[in-house]
Short mmCIF file of C-alpha atoms in Angstrom, two decimals:
data_model
loop_
_atom_site.label_atom_id
_atom_site.label_comp_id
_atom_site.label_asym_id
_atom_site.label_seq_id
_atom_site.Cartn_x
_atom_site.Cartn_y
_atom_site.Cartn_z
CA UNK A 3 261.87 140.22 92.81
CA UNK A 4 264.32 141.20 95.41
CA UNK A 5 263.34 140.00 99.09
CA UNK A 6 265.14 141.72 102.10
CA UNK A 7 265.31 139.66 105.11
CA UNK A 8 266.18 140.83 108.59
CA UNK A 9 267.51 137.73 110.70
CA UNK A 10 267.69 139.66 113.93
CA UNK A 11 263.78 140.35 114.05
CA UNK A 12 261.69 137.67 116.11
CA UNK A 13 259.32 136.03 113.69
CA UNK A 14 255.66 136.61 114.91
CA UNK A 15 251.98 135.83 113.67
CA UNK A 16 251.35 137.57 110.65
CA UNK A 17 254.53 138.49 109.35
CA UNK A 18 255.92 137.78 106.27
CA UNK A 19 259.00 135.37 106.71
CA UNK A 20 261.50 133.24 104.76
CA UNK A 21 261.49 129.62 105.33
CA UNK A 22 263.50 126.43 103.81
CA UNK A 23 260.89 123.72 102.90
CA UNK A 24 262.80 120.60 103.66
CA UNK A 25 260.39 118.44 101.65
CA UNK A 26 260.35 120.67 98.45
CA UNK A 27 264.18 121.49 98.97
CA UNK A 28 263.63 125.05 98.62
CA UNK A 29 262.96 128.51 100.12
CA UNK A 30 259.74 130.35 100.11
CA UNK A 31 258.31 133.49 101.39
CA UNK A 32 254.87 133.29 103.11
CA UNK A 33 252.84 134.82 105.87
CA UNK A 34 253.18 133.39 109.20
CA UNK A 35 249.93 132.24 110.83
CA UNK A 36 250.33 130.92 114.58
CA UNK A 37 247.22 128.83 115.74
CA UNK A 38 245.79 128.77 119.27
CA UNK A 39 247.05 125.25 119.72
CA UNK A 40 250.68 126.65 118.78
CA UNK A 41 250.97 124.94 115.03
CA UNK A 42 252.41 127.40 112.51
CA UNK A 43 251.19 127.76 109.07
CA UNK A 44 252.59 129.45 105.90
CA UNK A 45 249.72 131.59 104.18
CA UNK A 46 250.39 131.99 100.65
CA UNK A 47 249.76 135.39 98.88
CA UNK A 48 247.75 133.30 96.14
CA UNK A 49 244.51 132.17 97.24
CA UNK A 50 244.31 129.42 94.77
CA UNK A 51 247.42 127.64 96.77
CA UNK A 52 246.91 125.76 100.10
CA UNK A 53 248.28 126.93 103.27
CA UNK A 54 251.52 124.80 104.52
CA UNK A 55 251.96 123.62 107.69
CA UNK A 56 255.45 124.03 109.16
CA UNK A 57 257.03 120.93 110.09
CA UNK A 58 260.11 120.18 112.42
CA UNK A 59 262.33 119.75 109.61
CA UNK A 60 261.79 123.10 108.13
CA UNK A 61 264.11 126.00 109.07
CA UNK A 62 263.67 129.52 109.57
CA UNK A 63 265.72 132.21 107.73
CA UNK A 64 264.19 135.30 109.09
CA UNK A 65 261.56 138.25 108.69
CA UNK A 66 261.01 140.21 105.21
CA UNK A 67 261.62 143.70 105.68
CA UNK A 68 261.12 145.10 102.27
CA UNK A 69 259.78 143.37 98.62
CA UNK A 70 261.30 145.41 95.63
CA UNK A 71 259.11 144.30 92.42
CA UNK A 72 260.49 145.17 89.22
CA UNK A 73 258.24 146.99 86.65
CA UNK A 74 257.71 144.79 83.39
#
């Protein structure tokens, strides 16, 4: 897949975002969920995976504007 990211767009609840997960030392694309208590969670598209609570060590890169999938 090719992911197009706009770093100038403000992240907000429900947007797909690119985040550096410090514990895993890698990038991920997930949907952002901001809870009423202010905590931020990354929600995977795969329902078999668990949501991940964003920590102060994780880094926001930008908001996804396009995802291009190659046909197999």
